CSV table of C-alpha atoms and ligand atoms in Angstrom, one decimal:
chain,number,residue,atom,x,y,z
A,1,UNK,CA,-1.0,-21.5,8.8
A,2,UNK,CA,-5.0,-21.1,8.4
A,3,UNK,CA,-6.3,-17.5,7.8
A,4,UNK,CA,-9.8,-16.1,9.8
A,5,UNK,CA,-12.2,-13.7,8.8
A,6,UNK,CA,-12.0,-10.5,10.7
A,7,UNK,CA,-15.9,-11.2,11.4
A,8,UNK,CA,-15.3,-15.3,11.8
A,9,UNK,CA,-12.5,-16.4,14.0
A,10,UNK,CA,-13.3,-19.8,13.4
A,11,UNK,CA,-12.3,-19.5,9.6
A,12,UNK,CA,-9.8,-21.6,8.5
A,13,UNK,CA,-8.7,-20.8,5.2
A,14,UNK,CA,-6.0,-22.1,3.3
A,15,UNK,CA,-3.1,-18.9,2.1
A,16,UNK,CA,-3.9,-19.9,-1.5
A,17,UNK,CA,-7.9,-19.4,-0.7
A,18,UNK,CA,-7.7,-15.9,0.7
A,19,UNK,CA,-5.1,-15.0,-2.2
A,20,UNK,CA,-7.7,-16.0,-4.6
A,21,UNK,CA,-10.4,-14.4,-2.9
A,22,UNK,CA,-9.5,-11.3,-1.9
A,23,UNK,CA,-12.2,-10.6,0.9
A,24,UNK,CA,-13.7,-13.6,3.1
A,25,UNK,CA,-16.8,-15.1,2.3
A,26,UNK,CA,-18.7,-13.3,5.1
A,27,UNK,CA,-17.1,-10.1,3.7
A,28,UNK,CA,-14.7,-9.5,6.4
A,29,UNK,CA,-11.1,-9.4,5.7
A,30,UNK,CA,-8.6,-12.5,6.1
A,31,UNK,CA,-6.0,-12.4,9.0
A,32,UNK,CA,-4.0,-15.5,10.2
A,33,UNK,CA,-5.5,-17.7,13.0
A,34,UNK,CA,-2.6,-16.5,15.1
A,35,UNK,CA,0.4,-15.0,14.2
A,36,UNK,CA,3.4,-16.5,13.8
A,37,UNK,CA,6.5,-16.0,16.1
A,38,UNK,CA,9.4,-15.3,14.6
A,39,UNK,CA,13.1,-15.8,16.1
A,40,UNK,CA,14.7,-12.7,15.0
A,41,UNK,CA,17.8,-14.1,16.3
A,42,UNK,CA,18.9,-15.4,13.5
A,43,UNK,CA,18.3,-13.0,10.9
A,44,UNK,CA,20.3,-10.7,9.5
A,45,UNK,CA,19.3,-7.1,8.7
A,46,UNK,CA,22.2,-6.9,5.7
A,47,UNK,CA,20.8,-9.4,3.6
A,48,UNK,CA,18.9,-8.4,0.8
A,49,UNK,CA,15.4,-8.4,0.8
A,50,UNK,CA,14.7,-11.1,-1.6
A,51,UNK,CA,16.6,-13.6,0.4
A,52,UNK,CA,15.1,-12.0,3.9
A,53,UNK,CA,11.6,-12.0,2.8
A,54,UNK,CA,11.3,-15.7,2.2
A,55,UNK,CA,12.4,-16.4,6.0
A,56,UNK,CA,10.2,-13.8,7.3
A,57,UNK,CA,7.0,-15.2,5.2
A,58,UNK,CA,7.6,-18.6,5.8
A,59,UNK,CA,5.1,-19.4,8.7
A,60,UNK,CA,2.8,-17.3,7.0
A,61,UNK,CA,3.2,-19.9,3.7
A,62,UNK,CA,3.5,-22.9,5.9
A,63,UNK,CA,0.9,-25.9,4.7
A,64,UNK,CA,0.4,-23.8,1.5
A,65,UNK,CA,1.1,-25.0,-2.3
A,66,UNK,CA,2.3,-21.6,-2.4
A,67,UNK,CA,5.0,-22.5,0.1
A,68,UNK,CA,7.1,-24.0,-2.6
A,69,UNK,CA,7.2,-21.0,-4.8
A,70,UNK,CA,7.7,-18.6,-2.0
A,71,UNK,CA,11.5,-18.1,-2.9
A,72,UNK,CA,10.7,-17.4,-6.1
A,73,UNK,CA,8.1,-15.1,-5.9
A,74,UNK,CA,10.3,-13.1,-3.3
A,75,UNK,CA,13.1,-13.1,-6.1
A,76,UNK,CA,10.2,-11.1,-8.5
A,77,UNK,CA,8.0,-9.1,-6.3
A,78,UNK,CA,11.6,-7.6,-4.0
A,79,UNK,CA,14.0,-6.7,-7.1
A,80,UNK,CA,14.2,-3.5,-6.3
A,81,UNK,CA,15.4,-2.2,-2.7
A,82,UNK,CA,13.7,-0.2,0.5
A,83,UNK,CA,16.6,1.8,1.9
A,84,UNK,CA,17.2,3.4,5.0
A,85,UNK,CA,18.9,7.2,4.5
A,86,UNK,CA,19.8,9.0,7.8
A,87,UNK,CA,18.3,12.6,8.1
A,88,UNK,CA,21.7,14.6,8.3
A,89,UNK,CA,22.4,17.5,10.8
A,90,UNK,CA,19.9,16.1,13.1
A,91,UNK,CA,20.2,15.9,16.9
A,92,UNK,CA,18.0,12.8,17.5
A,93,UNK,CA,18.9,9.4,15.6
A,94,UNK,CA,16.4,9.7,12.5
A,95,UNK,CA,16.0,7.7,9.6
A,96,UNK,CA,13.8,7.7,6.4
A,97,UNK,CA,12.8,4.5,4.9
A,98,UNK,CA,11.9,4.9,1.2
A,99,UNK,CA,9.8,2.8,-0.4
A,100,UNK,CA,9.6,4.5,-3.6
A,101,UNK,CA,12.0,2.9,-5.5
A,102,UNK,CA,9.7,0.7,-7.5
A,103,UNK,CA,8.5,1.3,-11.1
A,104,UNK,CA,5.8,3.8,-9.6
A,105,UNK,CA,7.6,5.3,-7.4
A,106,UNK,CA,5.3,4.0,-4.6
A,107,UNK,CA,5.2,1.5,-1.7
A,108,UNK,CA,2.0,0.1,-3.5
A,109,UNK,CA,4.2,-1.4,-5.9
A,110,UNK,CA,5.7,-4.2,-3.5
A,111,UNK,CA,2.3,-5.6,-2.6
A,112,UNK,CA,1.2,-5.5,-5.9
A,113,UNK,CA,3.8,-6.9,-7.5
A,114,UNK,CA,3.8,-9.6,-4.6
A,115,UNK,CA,0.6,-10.6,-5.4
A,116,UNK,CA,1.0,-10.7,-8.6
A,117,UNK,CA,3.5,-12.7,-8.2
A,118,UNK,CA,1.4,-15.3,-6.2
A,119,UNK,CA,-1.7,-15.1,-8.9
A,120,UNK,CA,0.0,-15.6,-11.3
A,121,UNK,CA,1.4,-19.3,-9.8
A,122,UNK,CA,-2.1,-20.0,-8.3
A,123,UNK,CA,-3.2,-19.1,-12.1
A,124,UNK,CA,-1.0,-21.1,-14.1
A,125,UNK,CA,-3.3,-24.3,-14.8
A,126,UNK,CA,-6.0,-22.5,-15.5
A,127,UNK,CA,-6.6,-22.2,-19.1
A,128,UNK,CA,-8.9,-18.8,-19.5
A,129,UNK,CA,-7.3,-15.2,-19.2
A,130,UNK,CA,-7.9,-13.9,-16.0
A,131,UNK,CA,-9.3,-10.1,-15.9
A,132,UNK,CA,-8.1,-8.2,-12.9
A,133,UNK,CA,-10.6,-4.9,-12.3
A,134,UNK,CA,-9.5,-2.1,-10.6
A,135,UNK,CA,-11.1,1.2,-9.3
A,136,UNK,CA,-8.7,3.4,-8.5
A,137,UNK,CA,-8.0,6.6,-6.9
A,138,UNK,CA,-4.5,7.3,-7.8
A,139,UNK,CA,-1.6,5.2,-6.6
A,140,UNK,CA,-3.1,1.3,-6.7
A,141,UNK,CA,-4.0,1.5,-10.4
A,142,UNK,CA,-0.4,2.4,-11.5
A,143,UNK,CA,0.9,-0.5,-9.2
A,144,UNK,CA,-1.2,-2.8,-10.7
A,145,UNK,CA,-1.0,-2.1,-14.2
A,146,UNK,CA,3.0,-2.5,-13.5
A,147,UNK,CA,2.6,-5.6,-12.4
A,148,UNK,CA,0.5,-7.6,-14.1
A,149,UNK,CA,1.9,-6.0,-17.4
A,150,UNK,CA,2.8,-8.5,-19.7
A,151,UNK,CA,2.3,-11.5,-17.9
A,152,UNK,CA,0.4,-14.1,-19.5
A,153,UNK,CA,-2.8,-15.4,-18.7
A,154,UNK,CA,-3.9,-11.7,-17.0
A,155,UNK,CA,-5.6,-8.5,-18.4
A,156,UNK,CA,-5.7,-5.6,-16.5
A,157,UNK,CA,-8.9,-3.1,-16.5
A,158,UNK,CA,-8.5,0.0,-14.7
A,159,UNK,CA,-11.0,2.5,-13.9
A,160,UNK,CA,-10.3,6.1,-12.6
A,161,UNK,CA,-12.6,9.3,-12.1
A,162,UNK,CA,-11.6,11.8,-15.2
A,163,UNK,CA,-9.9,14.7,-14.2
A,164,UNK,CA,-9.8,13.9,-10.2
A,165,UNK,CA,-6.3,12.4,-9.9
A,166,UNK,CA,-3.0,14.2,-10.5
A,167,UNK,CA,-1.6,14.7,-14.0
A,168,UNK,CA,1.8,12.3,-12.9
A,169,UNK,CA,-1.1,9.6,-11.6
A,170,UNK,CA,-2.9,10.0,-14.7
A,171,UNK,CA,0.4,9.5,-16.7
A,172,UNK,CA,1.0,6.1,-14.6
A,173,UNK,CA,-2.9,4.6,-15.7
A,174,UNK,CA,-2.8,5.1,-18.7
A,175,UNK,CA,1.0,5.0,-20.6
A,176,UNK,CA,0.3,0.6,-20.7
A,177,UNK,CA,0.0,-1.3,-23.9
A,178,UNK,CA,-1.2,-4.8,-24.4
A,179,UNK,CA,-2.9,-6.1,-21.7
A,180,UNK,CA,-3.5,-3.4,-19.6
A,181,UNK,CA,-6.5,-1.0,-20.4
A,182,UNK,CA,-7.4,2.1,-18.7
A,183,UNK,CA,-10.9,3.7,-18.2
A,184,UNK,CA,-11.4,7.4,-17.7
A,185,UNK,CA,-15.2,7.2,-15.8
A,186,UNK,CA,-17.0,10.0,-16.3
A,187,UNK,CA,-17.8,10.3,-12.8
A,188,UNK,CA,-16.3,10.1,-9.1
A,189,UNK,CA,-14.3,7.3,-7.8
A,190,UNK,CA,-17.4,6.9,-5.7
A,191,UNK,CA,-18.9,5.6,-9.3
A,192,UNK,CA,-15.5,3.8,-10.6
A,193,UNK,CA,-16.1,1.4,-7.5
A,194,UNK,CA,-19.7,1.1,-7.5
A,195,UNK,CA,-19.2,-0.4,-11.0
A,196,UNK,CA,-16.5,-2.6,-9.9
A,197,UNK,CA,-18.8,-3.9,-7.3
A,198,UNK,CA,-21.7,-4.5,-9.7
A,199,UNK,CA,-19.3,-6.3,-12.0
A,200,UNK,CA,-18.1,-9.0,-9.6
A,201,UNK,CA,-21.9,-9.1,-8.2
A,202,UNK,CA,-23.2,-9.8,-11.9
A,203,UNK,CA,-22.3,-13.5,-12.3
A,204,UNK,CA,-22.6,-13.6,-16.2
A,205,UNK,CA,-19.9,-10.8,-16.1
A,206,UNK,CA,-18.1,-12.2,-13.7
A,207,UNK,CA,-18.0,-15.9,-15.7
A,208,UNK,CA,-17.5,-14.3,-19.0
A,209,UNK,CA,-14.4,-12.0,-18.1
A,210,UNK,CA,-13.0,-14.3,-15.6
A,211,UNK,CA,-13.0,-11.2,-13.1
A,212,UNK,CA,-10.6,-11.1,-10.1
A,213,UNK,CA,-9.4,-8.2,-7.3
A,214,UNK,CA,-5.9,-6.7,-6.7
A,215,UNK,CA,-7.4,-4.1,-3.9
A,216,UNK,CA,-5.9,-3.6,-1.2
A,217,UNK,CA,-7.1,-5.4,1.5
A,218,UNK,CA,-6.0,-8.5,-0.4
A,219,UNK,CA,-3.9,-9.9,2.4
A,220,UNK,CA,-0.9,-10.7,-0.6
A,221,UNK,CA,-0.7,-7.0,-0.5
A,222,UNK,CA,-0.3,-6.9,3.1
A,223,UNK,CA,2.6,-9.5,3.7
A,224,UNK,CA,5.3,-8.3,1.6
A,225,UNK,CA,4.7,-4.8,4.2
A,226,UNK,CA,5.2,-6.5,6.6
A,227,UNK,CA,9.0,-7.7,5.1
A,228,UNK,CA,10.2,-3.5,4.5
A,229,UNK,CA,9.6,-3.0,8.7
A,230,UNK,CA,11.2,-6.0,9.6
A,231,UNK,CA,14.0,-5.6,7.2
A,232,UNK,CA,13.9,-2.3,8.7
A,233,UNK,CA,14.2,-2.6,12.3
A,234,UNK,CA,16.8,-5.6,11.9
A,235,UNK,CA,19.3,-3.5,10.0
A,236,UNK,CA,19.3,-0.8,13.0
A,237,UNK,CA,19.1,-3.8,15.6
A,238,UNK,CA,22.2,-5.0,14.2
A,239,UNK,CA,24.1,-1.6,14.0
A,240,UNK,CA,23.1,0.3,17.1
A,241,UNK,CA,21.8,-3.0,19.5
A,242,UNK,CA,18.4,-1.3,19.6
A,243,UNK,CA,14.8,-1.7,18.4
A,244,UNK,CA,13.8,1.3,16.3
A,245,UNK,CA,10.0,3.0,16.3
A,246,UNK,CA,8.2,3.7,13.5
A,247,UNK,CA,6.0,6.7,12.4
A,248,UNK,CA,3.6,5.9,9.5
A,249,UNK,CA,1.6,7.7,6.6
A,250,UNK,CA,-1.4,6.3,6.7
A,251,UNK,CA,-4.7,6.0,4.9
A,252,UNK,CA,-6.5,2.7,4.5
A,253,UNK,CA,-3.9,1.1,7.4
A,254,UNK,CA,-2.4,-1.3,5.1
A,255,UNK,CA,1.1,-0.6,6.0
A,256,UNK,CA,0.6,0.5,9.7
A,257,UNK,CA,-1.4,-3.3,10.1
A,258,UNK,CA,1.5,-5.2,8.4
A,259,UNK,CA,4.1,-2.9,10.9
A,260,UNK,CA,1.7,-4.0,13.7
A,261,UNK,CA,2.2,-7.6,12.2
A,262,UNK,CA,5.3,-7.5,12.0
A,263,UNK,CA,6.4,-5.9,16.3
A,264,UNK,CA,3.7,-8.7,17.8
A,265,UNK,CA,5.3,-11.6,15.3
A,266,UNK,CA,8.4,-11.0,17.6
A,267,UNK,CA,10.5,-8.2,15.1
A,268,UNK,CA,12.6,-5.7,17.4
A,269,UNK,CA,9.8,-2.5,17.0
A,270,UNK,CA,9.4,-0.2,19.4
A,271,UNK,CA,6.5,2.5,19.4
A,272,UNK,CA,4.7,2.7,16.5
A,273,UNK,CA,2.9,5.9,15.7
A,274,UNK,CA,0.7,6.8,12.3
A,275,UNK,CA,0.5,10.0,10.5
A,276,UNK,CA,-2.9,10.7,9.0
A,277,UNK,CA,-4.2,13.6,7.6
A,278,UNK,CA,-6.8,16.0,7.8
A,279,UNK,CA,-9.2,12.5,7.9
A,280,UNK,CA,-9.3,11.8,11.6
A,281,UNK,CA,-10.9,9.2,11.9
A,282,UNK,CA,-8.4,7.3,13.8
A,283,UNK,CA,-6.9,10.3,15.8
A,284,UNK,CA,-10.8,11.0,16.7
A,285,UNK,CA,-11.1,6.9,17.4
A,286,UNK,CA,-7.7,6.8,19.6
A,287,UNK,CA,-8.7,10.2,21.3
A,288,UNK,CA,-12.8,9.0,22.7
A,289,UNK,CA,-12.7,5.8,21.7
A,290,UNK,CA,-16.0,6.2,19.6
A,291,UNK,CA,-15.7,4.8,15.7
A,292,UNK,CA,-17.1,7.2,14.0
A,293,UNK,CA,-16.3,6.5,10.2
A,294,UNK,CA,-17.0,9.3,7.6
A,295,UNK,CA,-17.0,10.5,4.0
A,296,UNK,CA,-12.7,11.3,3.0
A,297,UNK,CA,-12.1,15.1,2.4
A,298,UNK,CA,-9.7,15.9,-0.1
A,299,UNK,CA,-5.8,16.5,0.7
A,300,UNK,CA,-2.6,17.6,-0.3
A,301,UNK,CA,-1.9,13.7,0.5
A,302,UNK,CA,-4.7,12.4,-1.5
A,303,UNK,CA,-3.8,8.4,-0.8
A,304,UNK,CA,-4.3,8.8,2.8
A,305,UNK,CA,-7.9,10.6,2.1
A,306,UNK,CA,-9.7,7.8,3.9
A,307,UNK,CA,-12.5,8.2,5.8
A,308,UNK,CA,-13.3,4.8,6.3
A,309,UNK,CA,-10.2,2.7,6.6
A,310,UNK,CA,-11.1,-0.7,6.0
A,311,UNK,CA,-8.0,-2.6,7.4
A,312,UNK,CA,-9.1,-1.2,11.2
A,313,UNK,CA,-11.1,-4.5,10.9
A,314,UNK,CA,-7.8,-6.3,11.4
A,315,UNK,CA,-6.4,-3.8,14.0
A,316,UNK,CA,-9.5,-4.0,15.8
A,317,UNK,CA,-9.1,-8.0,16.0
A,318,UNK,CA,-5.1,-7.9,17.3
A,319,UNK,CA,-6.5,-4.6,19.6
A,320,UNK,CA,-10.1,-5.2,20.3
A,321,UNK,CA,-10.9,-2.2,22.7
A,322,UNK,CA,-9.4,1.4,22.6
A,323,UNK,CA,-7.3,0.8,25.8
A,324,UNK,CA,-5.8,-2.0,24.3
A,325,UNK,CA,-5.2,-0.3,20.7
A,326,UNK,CA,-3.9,2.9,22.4
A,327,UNK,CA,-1.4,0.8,24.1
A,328,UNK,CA,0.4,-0.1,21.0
A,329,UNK,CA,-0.8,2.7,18.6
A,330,UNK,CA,-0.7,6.5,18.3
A,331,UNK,CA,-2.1,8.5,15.7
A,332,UNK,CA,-1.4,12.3,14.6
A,333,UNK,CA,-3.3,14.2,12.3
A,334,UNK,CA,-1.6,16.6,9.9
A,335,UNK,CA,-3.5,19.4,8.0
A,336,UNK,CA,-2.7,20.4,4.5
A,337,UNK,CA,-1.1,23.5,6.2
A,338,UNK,CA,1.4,21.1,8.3
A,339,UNK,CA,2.0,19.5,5.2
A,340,UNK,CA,3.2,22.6,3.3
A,341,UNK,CA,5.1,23.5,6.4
A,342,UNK,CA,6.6,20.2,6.6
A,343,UNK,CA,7.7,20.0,3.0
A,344,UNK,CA,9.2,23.2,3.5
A,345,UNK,CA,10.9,23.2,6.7
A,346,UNK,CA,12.4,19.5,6.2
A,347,UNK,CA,13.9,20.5,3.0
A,348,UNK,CA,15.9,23.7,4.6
A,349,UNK,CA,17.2,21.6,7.6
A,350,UNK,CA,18.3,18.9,5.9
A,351,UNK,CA,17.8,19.0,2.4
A,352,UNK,CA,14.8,16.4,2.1
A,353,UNK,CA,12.3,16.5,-0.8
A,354,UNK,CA,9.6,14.3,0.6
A,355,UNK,CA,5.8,13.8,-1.2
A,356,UNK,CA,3.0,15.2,0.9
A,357,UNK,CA,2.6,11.5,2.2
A,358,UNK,CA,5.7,11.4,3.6
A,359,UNK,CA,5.9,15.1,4.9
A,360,UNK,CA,2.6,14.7,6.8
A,361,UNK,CA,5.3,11.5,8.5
A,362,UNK,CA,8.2,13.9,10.1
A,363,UNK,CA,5.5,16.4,10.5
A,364,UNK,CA,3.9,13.8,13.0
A,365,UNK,CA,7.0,13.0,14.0
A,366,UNK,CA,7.8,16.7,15.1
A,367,UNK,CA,4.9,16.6,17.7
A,368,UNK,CA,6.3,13.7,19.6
A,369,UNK,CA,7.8,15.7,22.8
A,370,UNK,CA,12.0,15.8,22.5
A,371,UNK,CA,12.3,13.1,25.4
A,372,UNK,CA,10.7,10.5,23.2
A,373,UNK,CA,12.3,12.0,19.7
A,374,UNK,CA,15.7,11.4,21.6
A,375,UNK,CA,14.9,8.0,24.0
A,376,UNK,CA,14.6,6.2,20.6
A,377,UNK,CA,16.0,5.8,16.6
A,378,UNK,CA,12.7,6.7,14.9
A,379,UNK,CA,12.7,5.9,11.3
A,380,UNK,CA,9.5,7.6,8.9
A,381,UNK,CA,8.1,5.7,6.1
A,382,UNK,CA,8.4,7.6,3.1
A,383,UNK,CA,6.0,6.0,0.8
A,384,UNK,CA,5.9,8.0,-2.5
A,385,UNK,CA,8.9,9.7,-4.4
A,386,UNK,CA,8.2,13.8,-4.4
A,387,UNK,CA,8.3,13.9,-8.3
A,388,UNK,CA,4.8,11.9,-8.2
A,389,UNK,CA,3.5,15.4,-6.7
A,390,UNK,CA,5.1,18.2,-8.6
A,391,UNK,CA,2.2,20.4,-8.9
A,392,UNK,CA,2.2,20.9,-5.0
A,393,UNK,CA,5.9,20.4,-3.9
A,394,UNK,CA,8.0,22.5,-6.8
A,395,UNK,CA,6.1,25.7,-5.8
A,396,UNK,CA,7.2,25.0,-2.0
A,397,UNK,CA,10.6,24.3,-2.5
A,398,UNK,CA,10.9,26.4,-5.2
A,399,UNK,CA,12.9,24.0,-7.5
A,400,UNK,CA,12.1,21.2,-10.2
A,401,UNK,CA,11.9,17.7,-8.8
A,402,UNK,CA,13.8,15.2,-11.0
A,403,UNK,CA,11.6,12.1,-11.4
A,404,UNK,CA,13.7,8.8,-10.3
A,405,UNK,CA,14.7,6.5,-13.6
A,406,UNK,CA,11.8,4.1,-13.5
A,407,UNK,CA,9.3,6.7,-13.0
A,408,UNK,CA,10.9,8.8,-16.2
A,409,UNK,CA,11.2,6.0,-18.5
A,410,UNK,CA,6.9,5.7,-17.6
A,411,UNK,CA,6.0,9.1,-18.2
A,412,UNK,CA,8.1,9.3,-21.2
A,413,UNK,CA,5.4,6.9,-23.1
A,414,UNK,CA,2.1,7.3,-24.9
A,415,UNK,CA,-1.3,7.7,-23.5
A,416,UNK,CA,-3.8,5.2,-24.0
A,417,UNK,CA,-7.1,5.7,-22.7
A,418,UNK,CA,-11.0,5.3,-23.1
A,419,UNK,CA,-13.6,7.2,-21.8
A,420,UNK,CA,-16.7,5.7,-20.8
A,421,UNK,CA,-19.9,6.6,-18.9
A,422,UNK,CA,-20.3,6.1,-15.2
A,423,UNK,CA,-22.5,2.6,-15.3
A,424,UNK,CA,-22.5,-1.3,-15.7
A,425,UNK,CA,-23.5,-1.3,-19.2
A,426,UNK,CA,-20.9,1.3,-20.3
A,427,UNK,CA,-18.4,-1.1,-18.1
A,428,UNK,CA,-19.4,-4.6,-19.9
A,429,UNK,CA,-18.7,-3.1,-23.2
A,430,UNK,CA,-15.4,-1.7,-22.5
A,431,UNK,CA,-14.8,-5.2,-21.2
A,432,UNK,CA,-15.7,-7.1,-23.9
A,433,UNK,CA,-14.0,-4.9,-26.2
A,434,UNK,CA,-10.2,-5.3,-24.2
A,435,UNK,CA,-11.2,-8.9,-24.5
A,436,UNK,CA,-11.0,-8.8,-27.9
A,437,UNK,CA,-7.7,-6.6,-27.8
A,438,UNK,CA,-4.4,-9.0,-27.9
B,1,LIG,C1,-1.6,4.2,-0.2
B,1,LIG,C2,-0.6,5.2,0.3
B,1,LIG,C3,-0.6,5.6,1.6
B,1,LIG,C4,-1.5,5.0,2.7
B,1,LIG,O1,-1.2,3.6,2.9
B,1,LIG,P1,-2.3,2.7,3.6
B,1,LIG,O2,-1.7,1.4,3.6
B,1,LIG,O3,-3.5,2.8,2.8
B,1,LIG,O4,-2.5,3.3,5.0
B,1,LIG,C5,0.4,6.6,2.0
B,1,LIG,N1,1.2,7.1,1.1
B,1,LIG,C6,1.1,6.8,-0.2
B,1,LIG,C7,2.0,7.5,-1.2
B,1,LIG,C8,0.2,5.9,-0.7
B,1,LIG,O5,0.2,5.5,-2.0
C-alpha cells in the first residue's frame, strides 16, 4: 500500500513515511493510493477488537516494516473496548456506540494511543528523545499525554490557551508527571498553534528538541477509526443480517473520513450522516455546494467548534464534487439550544446521559424523517463520556455525573503546570527546560 497527498495523487509514500511525517511534503494530507477492499465475509463482528483490528489494517500495513508489528500494536493501542448499548424503550432499532472508555474518556484516545503505538516502533533505533508538541484545544492534549506517558525515548509538550478549556480538560493536561509537560499559554489556542508552527518551522528548534506531531490529521490517528465502525457494523450484520447507518459528531471529520473509509473499503454501512454544530460549514457546503471555510464559534460541544475542518481535503478526494459527496454524506447542524434539548430529552426517554458531542448525534438523528429512522438500525457515535462536561450537563439533568474509573483515578492527581507567554522565545525555554527534566 502507497499513500498520496490529498494535493499529489501521484505520491507514493511508504505507511512508515506518512506516520513519521504527519502532513505530506506539499502540505496536503496523506490518503492511500486506493483503498483497499476488504472481504467482510469472513470476519466476525464478536471478536475482540485487538484481534479484529489487525485483519481490518492489514492492506493498509501491506509492504510496510510496520506490517510486522501490526498485531502488536493492535494488542496496546485496542485494550480497552468500543461497545454497542441499545437505546431502550425505543420504537426504531437504535444503538449508541461509546467510545469513551479509554483513559480520557474520549474517542481521541484510540488514535492516539495507536499512533503512539506505531512511533514508538518506527522510534526505537533511534538514539535521541523524541519531543512530541502539541497545541491543544481540549480533548487531543489529554489523549496524547496518555499515551506517550512513560514510554521511553518520547517527551510530551503540551500547550493549551489558559482559562479557555473546561476545568475536567484542564485536569486531563496537566495531572502528568515525568515526561509529559504542560504549558498554560497566555493567549488563544489561535497563539498555542501559531507557536507550534514556528517551532517545527525553526530548524535549530526542531534539531535540538527532536520535535515531532501527534495532531490529528496524522493518518495513524485516522486508521484505528476506521476499526470502531467496522467492528461496529459487523456485530449488527451478524445479529440482525443487515448493514447498519451511522450518525456522527463531527468537528475536524476525522472520524466521519475513517467511517467513509471504512463503507467504500467494502464494510456493511449504510447511510452515513454527521452531526455538527452551530459551525456549518459542511451543512452550508452539502446545502449550495460553495466551500466557504470560516473562523469556529464557540459551543456547548467545543471539539466539534471547527470552522475549517481540515480532513474535507480527504473527503473531497474520495467525493470530488458536491453531487458526488451528497450522495454518500448528510450533514445536520445542531445549535447549543438543540443540544440542551437533546441532553434533556434523551435522558427522560430512556435514561441516557450523553456529553454535548454526543447529544448534538441523536439530536441529528431526531431530524431524519420516521421512514428512514425505522427502514434502518442507526447506531450514534458517542464520542466523549458526560462526566468530561459537568459544568453543562449536571444542571440539565439535574443530577451529579459519576466520572467512569479511568477518568477518576486522572482527576484524582496533582496538577503540574507552567505558564508561559504567548511566543517562540517563551516556547524554546520551556523546551529546553523539560529537556533537562528526567
Ligand atoms: C474530537 C471530537 C469530536 C470531533 O471529531 P472529529 O474527528 O474532529 O470530527 C467529537 N466529539 C468529541 C468528544 C471529540 O473529542
Amino acid at each position: 500500500m502507497k499513500y498520496a497527498s490529498t494535493r499529489d495523487p501521484a505520491l507514493a509514500a511508504g505507511l512508515s513515511t506518512a506516520l513519521a511525517d504527519g502532513l505530506a511534503p506539499d502540505g496536503g494530507l496523506y490518503l492511500p493510493r486506493a483503498l483497499p477492499a476488504i472481504d467482510a465475509s469472513g470476519l466476525e463482528g464478536r471478536a475482540p477488537l485487538h484481534e479484529l483490528a489487525p485483519r481490518l489494517l492489514a492492506p493498509f500495513f501491506a509492504g510496510d516494516p510496520l506490517a510486522r508489528a501490526l498485531s502488536a500494536i493492535c494488542v496496546e493501542a485496542f485494550d480497552f473496548p468500543a461497545p454497542l448499548a441499545t437505546v431502550q424503550g425505543s420504537p426504531e432499532r437504535l444503538s449508541i456506540l461509546e467510545l469513551f472508555h479509554g483513559p480520557t474518556a474520549a474517542f481521541k484516545d484510540f488514535g492516539a494511543r495507536f499512533l503512539a503505538a506505531c512511533l514508538a516502533r518506527l522510534h526505537a533505533a533511534d538514539q535521541r528523545t523524541l519531543t512530541v508538541l502539541v497545541a491543544t484545544s481540549g480533548d487531543t492534549g489529554g489523549a496524547v499525554a496518555a499515551a506517550f506517558h512513560g514510554r521511553t525515548g518520547f517527551r510530551v509538550v503540551l500547550l493549551y490557551p489558559e482559562g479557555r478549556v473546561s476545568p475536567v480538560q484542564e485536569r486531563q493536561l496537566t495531572c502528568w508527571d515525568g515526561n509529559v509537560t504542560s504549558l498554560a499559554v497566555r493567549g488563544s489556542f489561535d497563539d498555542c498553534q501559531r507557536m507550534v508552527k514556528q517551532a517545527f518551522g525553526e530548524a535549530r528548534l526542531r534539531e535540538e528538541f527532536a520535535l515531532t506531531s501527534a495532531n490529528s490529521i496524522n493518518i495513524g490517528r485516522l486508521l484505528p477509526q476506521l476499526v470502531l465502525f467496522a467492528a461496529a457494523a459487523l456485530r449488527i450484520r451478524d445479529a440482525e443480517g443487515v448493514a447498519p447507518s451511522f450518525v456522527i459528531p463531527s468537528g475536524n471529520l476525522g472520524l466521519a473520513t475513517a467511517c467513509t473509509w471504512a463503507r467504500e473499503a467494502g464494510l456493511p454501512i449504510g447511510a452515513i450522516v454527521l452531526a455538527h454544530n452551530a459551525n456549518r460549514t459542511v451543512p452550508d457546503f452539502l446545502a449550495d455546494g460553495n466551500w466557504r471555510p470560516r473562523p469556529s464559534v464557540a459551543t456547548l460541544a467545543s471539539a466539534m467548534d471547527v470552522g475549517d475542518p481540515s480532513n474535507m481535503e480527504r473527503l473531497m478526494a474520495l467525493y470530488p464534487t458536491r453531487g458526488a459527496m451528497a450522495g454518500g454524506l448528510r450533514a445536520v447542524s445542531i445549535d447549543d439550544a438543540g443540544i440542551r434539548a437533546a441532553i434533556r430529552a434523551e435522558f427522560a426517554r430512556a435514561g441516557l446521559m450523553l456529553c454535548p458531542h454526543s447529544a448534538a448525534g441523536l439530536a441529528a438523528y431526531r431530524t431524519l424523517p420516521e421512514a428512514e429512522r425505522r427502514g434502518a438500525h442507526w447506531v450514534v457515535a458517542a464520542t466523549a463520556h458526560p462526566a468530561k462536561f459537568p459544568e453543562t450537563v449536571e444542571p440539565l439533568l439535574g443530577r451529579r455525573v459519576e466520572p467512569p474509573p479511568a477518568l477518576a483515578a486522572l482527576l484524582g492527581r496533582p496538577s503540574r503546570v507552567s505558564r508561559i507567554d504567548a511566543g517562540i522565545d517563551a516556547l524554546a525555554a520551556a523546551l529546553r527546560e523539560a529537556a533537562c527534566t528526567p
